[in-house]
Amino acid sequence: MDISIIFKIAAVGILISVLNQVLDRAGREEQAMLTTLAGLVVVLFWVIHYISDLFTEVQQLFQL
Amino acid sequence: MEIVQIVIIGLCAVIFIAVLDKHKEFGVYLRIVTGVIMFFIFIDKFDSIIILFNKLNALMNIDDMYMKILFQILGIAFVTEFGSQLCKDSGEKSIASNIEIAGRIIILVLSAPIVLGIINLIESIM
């Protein structure tokens, strides 16, 4: 279980918030919203693997 | 020495959640991932506990069914706690309480045979 995922998520989050600010200032609120959503979907794919690992491990460990 | 590792990971996550305060969604992701990573750190310790329980079981020749139910209840309690605390942290207290109620009901259902066993035991003594 590598810890780099935390830093990856934080990096994507910071990038998204910066992009959001820039696009807001440029008057394109829709694109800002879309970039936020895109960032969320990317991070969701990463996180889903971790969640499925957790639940399969718990099931296997506790013989659920 | 894993405890130092866990605390450092937790503090890093807290800092990143504070940084990403404007976008709450990333905070939720960070909480989930931190919880999963910490689980995988202390999971190795748990195997030794299971071995200990099996040894105890062999010594006291308790019926294997009770030990199996005990572990299932432990697993359900852990998952329920994991989910409900995450929801509470994200500010959704009602969803958290729903998860806790569901967890308690499942544990109650699982522990039914144990209760019956105890009652039979008491009847046999009396």
XYZ file of C-alpha atoms in Angstrom:
190
model
C 0.000 0.000 0.000
C 1.940 2.982 -1.223
C 1.320 6.323 0.344
C 1.843 8.239 -2.874
C -1.870 8.109 -3.607
C -2.457 10.750 -0.928
C -0.036 13.111 -2.608
C -1.486 12.353 -6.044
C -4.985 13.214 -4.876
C -3.768 16.367 -3.162
C -1.897 17.387 -6.322
C -4.971 16.883 -8.482
C -7.047 18.802 -5.958
C -4.689 21.764 -5.902
C -4.416 21.743 -9.701
C -8.183 21.724 -10.023
C -8.671 24.571 -7.579
C -6.064 26.669 -9.427
C -7.657 25.900 -12.777
C -11.007 26.737 -11.313
C -9.802 30.138 -10.165
C -8.192 30.918 -13.499
C -11.266 29.938 -15.500
C -13.540 31.838 -13.133
C -11.483 35.003 -13.540
C -11.566 34.482 -17.312
C -15.338 34.500 -17.151
C -15.818 30.830 -18.152
C -17.679 29.384 -15.181
C -18.960 26.402 -17.201
C -15.465 25.232 -18.163
C -14.390 25.669 -14.537
C -17.223 23.420 -13.428
C -16.329 20.870 -16.102
C -12.665 20.751 -15.153
C -13.646 20.200 -11.523
C -15.876 17.333 -12.566
C -13.133 15.873 -14.740
C -10.703 15.988 -11.856
C -13.248 14.331 -9.598
C -13.830 11.486 -12.031
C -10.124 10.815 -12.407
C -9.606 10.677 -8.667
C -12.727 8.535 -8.314
C -11.194 5.863 -10.538
C -8.084 5.761 -8.357
C -10.050 5.680 -5.112
C -12.419 2.936 -6.285
C -9.516 0.487 -6.585
C -8.488 1.245 -3.002
C -12.020 0.801 -1.681
C -12.509 -2.519 -3.494
C -9.149 -3.729 -2.155
C -10.230 -2.799 1.352
C -13.534 -4.627 1.198
C -12.133 -7.779 -0.399
C -9.395 -7.811 2.243
C -11.909 -7.379 5.061
C -14.113 -10.143 3.675
C -11.164 -12.456 3.325
C -9.787 -11.626 6.751
C -12.987 -11.875 8.785
C -14.457 -14.747 6.719
C -17.522 -12.623 6.034
C 6.940 1.437 15.184
C 4.005 1.429 12.771
C 2.209 3.879 15.019
C 4.639 6.640 13.997
C 3.954 5.858 10.354
C 0.217 6.007 10.916
C 0.354 9.331 12.735
C 2.506 10.899 10.028
C 0.148 9.717 7.294
C -2.803 11.054 9.253
C -1.217 14.465 9.723
C -0.282 14.723 6.050
C -3.847 13.916 5.106
C -5.182 16.498 7.571
C -2.941 19.158 6.081
C -4.014 18.326 2.538
C -7.672 18.314 3.563
C -7.192 21.766 5.076
C -5.535 22.990 1.880
C -8.350 21.649 -0.268
C -10.978 23.159 1.979
C -12.719 24.956 -0.841
C -13.354 21.686 -2.723
C -14.946 19.387 -0.129
C -15.012 16.424 -2.536
C -11.237 16.016 -2.507
C -11.339 16.070 1.283
C -13.689 13.090 1.231
C -11.404 11.246 -1.169
C -8.409 11.934 1.061
C -10.245 10.647 4.140
C -11.237 7.445 2.352
C -7.748 6.756 1.020
C -6.116 7.515 4.379
C -8.487 5.111 6.090
C -7.712 2.390 3.572
C -3.941 2.878 3.843
C -4.020 2.786 7.632
C -6.126 -0.371 7.504
C -3.515 -2.062 5.320
C -0.798 -1.049 7.776
C -2.338 -2.660 10.832
C -3.765 -5.654 8.988
C -0.579 -7.680 9.433
C -0.882 -7.320 13.202
C -4.380 -8.717 12.972
C -3.206 -12.034 11.520
C -1.256 -12.738 14.714
C -4.397 -12.033 16.756
C -6.325 -14.534 14.647
C -3.650 -17.171 15.251
C -3.868 -16.451 18.992
C -7.642 -16.862 18.910
C -7.345 -20.157 17.078
C -4.888 -21.424 19.701
C -7.254 -20.363 22.497
C -10.073 -22.054 20.677
C -8.105 -25.285 20.440
C -7.258 -25.167 24.162
C -10.777 -24.473 25.439
C -12.419 -26.650 22.717
C -15.240 -24.129 22.239
C -17.494 -24.885 19.298
C -15.871 -23.438 16.165
C -19.149 -21.805 15.149
C -18.988 -19.239 17.963
C -15.466 -18.153 17.013
C -16.523 -17.778 13.388
C -19.504 -15.625 14.365
C -17.263 -13.587 16.647
C -14.946 -12.758 13.765
C -17.836 -11.915 11.460
C -19.247 -9.526 14.040
C -15.807 -7.972 14.403
C -15.557 -7.463 10.652
C -19.012 -5.959 10.373
C -18.357 -3.645 13.301
C -15.138 -2.477 11.688
C -16.692 -1.785 8.294
C -19.698 -0.064 9.856
C -17.471 2.152 11.974
C -15.292 2.958 8.973
C -18.268 4.009 6.878
C -20.191 5.910 9.522
C -17.199 7.906 10.758
C -16.379 8.870 7.175
C -19.928 10.123 6.682
C -19.810 11.993 9.974
C -16.538 13.660 9.000
C -18.032 14.774 5.732
C -20.857 16.388 7.634
C -23.614 13.885 6.878
C -24.722 12.848 10.359
C -28.007 11.308 9.253
C -26.374 8.925 6.775
C -23.835 7.987 9.443
C -26.554 7.108 11.946
C -28.382 5.079 9.299
C -25.222 3.074 8.621
C -24.757 2.481 12.342
C -28.343 1.295 12.772
C -27.966 -1.087 9.834
C -24.701 -2.407 11.260
C -26.270 -3.053 14.669
C -29.200 -4.909 13.097
C -26.869 -7.148 11.078
C -24.792 -7.870 14.175
C -27.964 -8.670 16.108
C -29.040 -11.122 13.433
C -25.605 -12.753 13.443
C -25.516 -13.128 17.198
C -28.902 -14.919 17.410
C -27.427 -18.465 17.513
C -25.065 -17.442 20.317
C -27.972 -16.204 22.409
C -29.830 -19.445 21.793
C -26.742 -21.400 22.767
C -26.478 -19.539 26.055
C -30.111 -20.127 26.847
C -29.788 -23.845 26.131
C -26.707 -23.926 28.346
C -28.603 -22.295 31.211
C -31.505 -24.701 30.810
C -29.156 -27.649 30.881
C -27.556 -26.388 34.108
C -30.844 -25.817 35.865
